[in-house]
Amino acid sequence: MEFGYSEEQKMLDESIRRFVNSEIPLDRIRELVLEGTGFDQTIWNGLSELGVLGVIIPEEFGGAGMGFLDATIIQESLGYVVAPAPFLGTCIMAPTAILAAGSDDQKNKWLPEIAAGNLKVGLGLSEVTGVRENAGVTFEGGKVSGKAMFVIDGECADGYILAAGKSTLVWVAAGAAGLTKTKLNTVDNTRGVVELVLDGVEAELIGSAGSEAAAVQKVIDAGRTALAADLLGTSQRMLERAVEYAKERKQFNRVIASFQGLKHTCATMAADLEPCRAMVWYAAHCQQEIADEATLLACQVKSHLSEVSTPIANDTTLVHGGMGFTDLMGLHFWFKRIGLSRQLLGSPESVREEAAVLQGWIAA
Amino acid sequence: MEFGYSEEQKMLDESIRRFVNSEIPLDRIRELVLEGTGFDQTIWNGLSELGVLGVIIPEEFGGAGMGFLDATIIQESLGYVVAPAPFLGTCIMAPTAILAAGSDDQKNKWLPEIAAGNLKVGLGLSEVTGVRENAGVTFEGGKVSGKAMFVIDGECADGYILAAGKSTLVWVAAGAAGLTKTKLNTVDNTRGVVELVLDGVEAELIGSAGSEAAAVQKVIDAGRTALAADLLGTSQRMLERAVEYAKERKQFNRVIASFQGLKHTCATMAADLEPCRAMVWYAAHCQQEIADEATLLACQVKSHLSEVSTPIANDTTLVHGGMGFTDLMGLHFWFKRIGLSRQLLGSPESVREEAAVLQGWIAA
Amino acid sequence: MDLSYGTEYDDYRDEVRAFIKEHGHKSPASSKQGNKPDTEDKAWQKLLIERGYAARIIPKEYGGYGGEADLLKSVIIDEEFDGAGVSKGLGGQGISMLVPTLLELGTDEQKKKWIKPTLMGDIFWAQGYSEPGAGSDLASLQTKAHVEDGKFVINGQKIWTSSAHFADMMFILVRTEPDAPKHKGISYLLLPMDTPGIEIKPLVTMTGEATFNEVFFEDVKVPTDQIVAKRGEGWMVANATLKHERGMLGDPRQSSSLLHQVVALMNEESVNGVRLMDSPLFRDRLLKLQGRVMAMQYNSMRLLTNDLSGNTELMPILVVKLIGTHLNQDICGLAIDALGELGVLYDDSKYLRNSGMWQTRYMFMLGLIIGGGTSHIQKNIISEHGLGMPREPKPQLKA
Amino acid sequence: MDLSYGTEYDDYRDEVRAFIKEHGHKSPASSKQGNKPDTEDKAWQKLLIERGYAARIIPKEYGGYGGEADLLKSVIIDEEFDGAGVSKGLGGQGISMLVPTLLELGTDEQKKKWIKPTLMGDIFWAQGYSEPGAGSDLASLQTKAHVEDGKFVINGQKIWTSSAHFADMMFILVRTEPDAPKHKGISYLLLPMDTPGIEIKPLVTMTGEATFNEVFFEDVKVPTDQIVAKRGEGWMVANATLKHERGMLGDPRQSSSLLHQVVALMNEESVNGVRLMDSPLFRDRLLKLQGRVMAMQYNSMRLLTNDLSGNTELMPILVVKLIGTHLNQDICGLAIDALGELGVLYDDSKYLRNSGMWQTRYMFMLGLIIGGGTSHIQKNIISEHGLGMPREPKPQLKA
């Protein structure tokens, strides 16, 4: 019985934390947010040097051959510093898709490139969980047409993995003929979310057309679990900043951390957040080891972390008073990342509804 | 422009408060709750002497000819001391029904008796808002059959006004042949709620069969608005007790009212409750003067007061610490009355849904 | 219970409506607010003052309309102008705060010199109260002024100074008596913004906008007669000003307007072909918010009645800011959640709904939860002034 | 990450299951808890001790099984016995609190005299800690004992004394050194409940039950050697006892069990012909609660791992009581709300669902939110011990 990090995972956690804390300071976030691509080559190189880009890619395909929990350890740290890095799409969701549905050729073609940091992948599965603006992609005769919205990590991507309906996965190269990419500006400019309009664009099937529903679900589960880890990191940092600020800031001749009202606000945040840590561990563990629980845990961890994080975003800002509302402290980058993570790959409300169906509480 | 109590209403408010505070002390509640009839002749006589039993009954029928706001002023005070008195059913809902749908004969027969304190009426409309256990009453050939659950103020009643379906109102005498009354014990023993099982019981139509939907709605609106007033009084008293206790109770060498965490708990209760006062006034005003808004206000005031009161019931108990959990302070009578009022005549959730239909937001 | 304003006021309302019908087209667009008044703004302001729709109760000799205080007329003006989407004239803290303060505490000379040009938009004022280190505890402000050669010499920093970048003048609180107790050492000065030594830096907020500024003072010299009341009386003067500001934060008319916009949004927008209004979860949240908005609207009517009758009830006033600002943020939060992924769009993004107002307002409302006394401070005030609970005991001084 | 307990423990689990299969029918009903142990209870307890399923790590010489501490075995016993609905043996604060305290701080003579009969159910103990005036601030307790003729003479009042009405003995905290600082003036005594001068009054709670008592002491005499540790060390002794109590309040296994019962309820029950589970509002509340329950379950697994590895992480321990008790009340609240009018039925009412447990539990959970350190106290502890925020400054003493 050992529920928690192994020694290796503790070391991984430390090294990734050391990296993000020293190499991705607030000033750098500020600059990168202005660019808004959700990508920075220097950060990406740094992650590559740490050997984590291929975290869940087997060694035979040039990856680190580590587990899903290792991936969420990294994602949590990226959330902790609101890092602009397309790790979620490229290093978690894309390999999950390729490993689940891809041919050996495809694995050999893409996975080593991803692990080496040479290939960045945007993921378009938004329409599987909710269709707006008549979006949706259809695959026919080797070509895809339609519209994919909210493509994760799409702005800097070299290629896209898209769901064409709920059970077909395709690969589309960036810059392919007939493909129009439009950046969708969101509150959170640390991520580059795009829309793709496809007009008979050449596409490569990943797996077979119409029979990859399980793989699509697996990618969504992976993405949701990783988003939960990201939320955990983001919220944890906000809480820490609230406490740090309260211990420094004086009003009425006392540090405000000594006021009970403010202490109770911080305690409430901490109490809500702390059990989330173990929940993210368990959900990550399930993605790899407990197939029966993987989807339920992905739903619940994503929606629960979203519900816990939203008040933390607000209350941490409140604890900072007027300063929290300014750009000066940069707190709002965390606030906004929580806002986007809450809605990506399904709002808490819609994701919980999936969990109800999954448990047979209601019909699909 | 005068939104609030008139001079007469201020005097009424003062006199009813004086009465309930001096004549209905906690010790008396304790005794009456053991009896559990929701009625006490001495209290009823006292209310009769104050001349308020006929508050909304016109003078021509022996009433006080006052308005609906006067009725909620009284109901609020009864809630304030969790008075066991069948005022809601007998003095508010029954006269509303008789005035809305009754013939002149019926008005002359029943209203003066109600105003004089000689006739107590239970109201059975629960099935209009939600059917459980296959309850429901049908009227045919001058007789009613079926089952009416959660009949308000039914335990001590001399007669019942029941909805037979959604658009028929009937009068049934207590003790009529074929009528079986069963007390439904609820958490709140200050009210006597019963079930009536009717097997071909002789009944008198109030208005015409099948055409009194508006009257039924009016009675429900009146009941909900009065329950909101009751909740206002009950919650107000809980808040006051929390503050009073906190100012007396010492822990760690300080009155606990000086601890900011506890102050913020009390401030939150007060801030949530205070605007409810004006809302109850407006809703009561609408029942009589603004027909277009009467039902919407009744829905919203009932559900909003329910939502505000539930945390007040919990937090006031919490402020009292272990003492709040005992029977010694009697706080739980207030706690429980809030629990029952929340559910009577429709839960907050179901009542809000009616408000949505009413506003045309969704189809019925 | 009488909810009508009476015949006299029905007539007045007709008059206001007729004015708006005839002249409304001359009204500047609301989007111009937050900028320096231009010719159009000033002409509109002049017309409004002539008709008594602006500067109603300010004496004629100082450039006002010279009418009597009449709360219901003010309410009618608000209702009709807001309802028609027509400008109520110049805003800004000069008109809303400095003018009433000068009327109450200024010298005759100060009134004559400042009020009329302020009303007419020829002098625009910035407010210099807040400081980075003095938020909830405003009286602990540290910007100092000492007297040298017949002038105050100001050094320090102000923050949250809206319109500082185009204002002509500033009314400012500075610490002139460093040895006095903190509330007694402050003075209230008036100074031109082009005085040497003033540096203005735009203060960007979380919404990305810069409607506020930081203002830095380095040896900024102000003649010693540019003071309102006496040295050390600035705190008293500021409180006289602040009392004119009450009740704006958390105004239920804004909540009601936001709520109507969410209703419209939820009727129009669909996900997976299902109208948002047909989602029981979002609909129930909407209905709960409607209940809260209603309660605050009737609370406002209660306050209006109290104002009319000279009745003072503290609690219904004290709760407005706390409840109203959270309510407004919650309404915006519903819109964002109901929109889901579309709700996180921002700036000029494709598919942006309602010009992105929901995210902007959601954050701005959080700013209002913080500004003007944070929710923590509001709860202190409610518990102490409203419920009579004791202040926290003073801490032991360290030996 | 390894969620298995290992082969050795799988074997142990099999052994426990076999025992339950063979002997489970002898287990007393859970409804008997809270009463004085009878022959059946004692026989079951004896069997459990012999097999090492009760009093596992208490030395044989004091009547225990004399096994080594093995957390996973304890967890397996809990899981299997609870899962099968079989009694884990005698409860009560004598076994859970006094025995470990005596083992740690008692004299040899005390251990020999008290532990075995306590374990066997021959002596049943009540706890005398809480007082009406000393709730959150337990150390301010006022029940006094002075020494007279070689005996402590106790005067005062205790409250929340469960089982006082049938207990044989009480372990009690009393103030013996009135002039010492409040934490240093307390002693920990052992006294028979039939000592003259003790009056027991049942304490009825809001649920209408009387599982607690008030106990009044008037000149109650206890020999001075009936003390654990020395005079004035009672606070230290009590804290040693309290540490054996941690983690029971807010236990996620209880939350999980309640949640499952609500799921069953919502699958069965209908209003207007619509199954409660088909109500999107109640279903979404259920799912939110499920998320919270899950988080606490995995938090428990984290704590178990920490206990196994000797790792100390404070925060995941500190939050259990605060989050767990509120969570449990919220689960009961959902059941009540979903049942609507049926949810308010009580006592032996017709149509009562689940024997009325939802209302009873809803109130009882509120009692647990209060007991064992109210939520306010928990938040103080989390902010101070968990987040390192400073204690409130000490108030100035009045002159």
PDB file of C-alpha atoms in Angstrom, chain A residues 138-146 162 170-180 197-204:
ATOM      1  CA  THR A 138     -17.007  15.067 -41.031  1.00  0.00           C
ATOM      2  CA  PHE A 139     -14.596  12.619 -42.629  1.00  0.00           C
ATOM      3  CA  GLU A 140     -15.180  11.242 -46.105  1.00  0.00           C
ATOM      4  CA  GLY A 141     -12.918   9.876 -48.778  1.00  0.00           C
ATOM      5  CA  GLY A 142      -9.723  10.775 -46.981  1.00  0.00           C
ATOM      6  CA  LYS A 143     -10.761  14.389 -46.482  1.00  0.00           C
ATOM      7  CA  VAL A 144     -12.319  16.349 -43.627  1.00  0.00           C
ATOM      8  CA  SER A 145     -14.692  19.246 -43.793  1.00  0.00           C
ATOM      9  CA  GLY A 146     -16.480  21.342 -41.246  1.00  0.00           C
ATOM     10  CA  LEU A 162      -9.470  16.063 -34.525  1.00  0.00           C
ATOM     11  CA  VAL A 170      -7.988  12.091 -37.845  1.00  0.00           C
ATOM     12  CA  TRP A 171      -4.668  13.804 -38.264  1.00  0.00           C
ATOM     13  CA  VAL A 172      -4.491  17.073 -40.175  1.00  0.00           C
ATOM     14  CA  ALA A 173      -1.257  18.859 -40.903  1.00  0.00           C
ATOM     15  CA  ALA A 174      -0.940  22.535 -40.080  1.00  0.00           C
ATOM     16  CA  GLY A 175      -0.979  24.607 -43.222  1.00  0.00           C
ATOM     17  CA  ALA A 176      -2.769  21.928 -45.246  1.00  0.00           C
ATOM     18  CA  ALA A 177      -4.710  23.163 -48.241  1.00  0.00           C
ATOM     19  CA  GLY A 178      -8.273  24.149 -47.380  1.00  0.00           C
ATOM     20  CA  LEU A 179      -7.499  24.680 -43.703  1.00  0.00           C
ATOM     21  CA  THR A 180      -8.204  28.049 -42.093  1.00  0.00           C
ATOM     22  CA  VAL A 197     -12.413  25.667 -40.598  1.00  0.00           C
ATOM     23  CA  LEU A 198     -11.841  22.738 -42.922  1.00  0.00           C
ATOM     24  CA  ASP A 199     -12.874  22.640 -46.549  1.00  0.00           C
ATOM     25  CA  GLY A 200     -11.993  19.225 -47.956  1.00  0.00           C
ATOM     26  CA  VAL A 201      -8.688  19.089 -46.142  1.00  0.00           C
ATOM     27  CA  GLU A 202      -6.529  16.030 -46.583  1.00  0.00           C
ATOM     28  CA  ALA A 203      -6.585  13.971 -43.401  1.00  0.00           C
ATOM     29  CA  GLU A 204      -5.044  10.779 -42.145  1.00  0.00           C
TER      30      GLU A 204
END
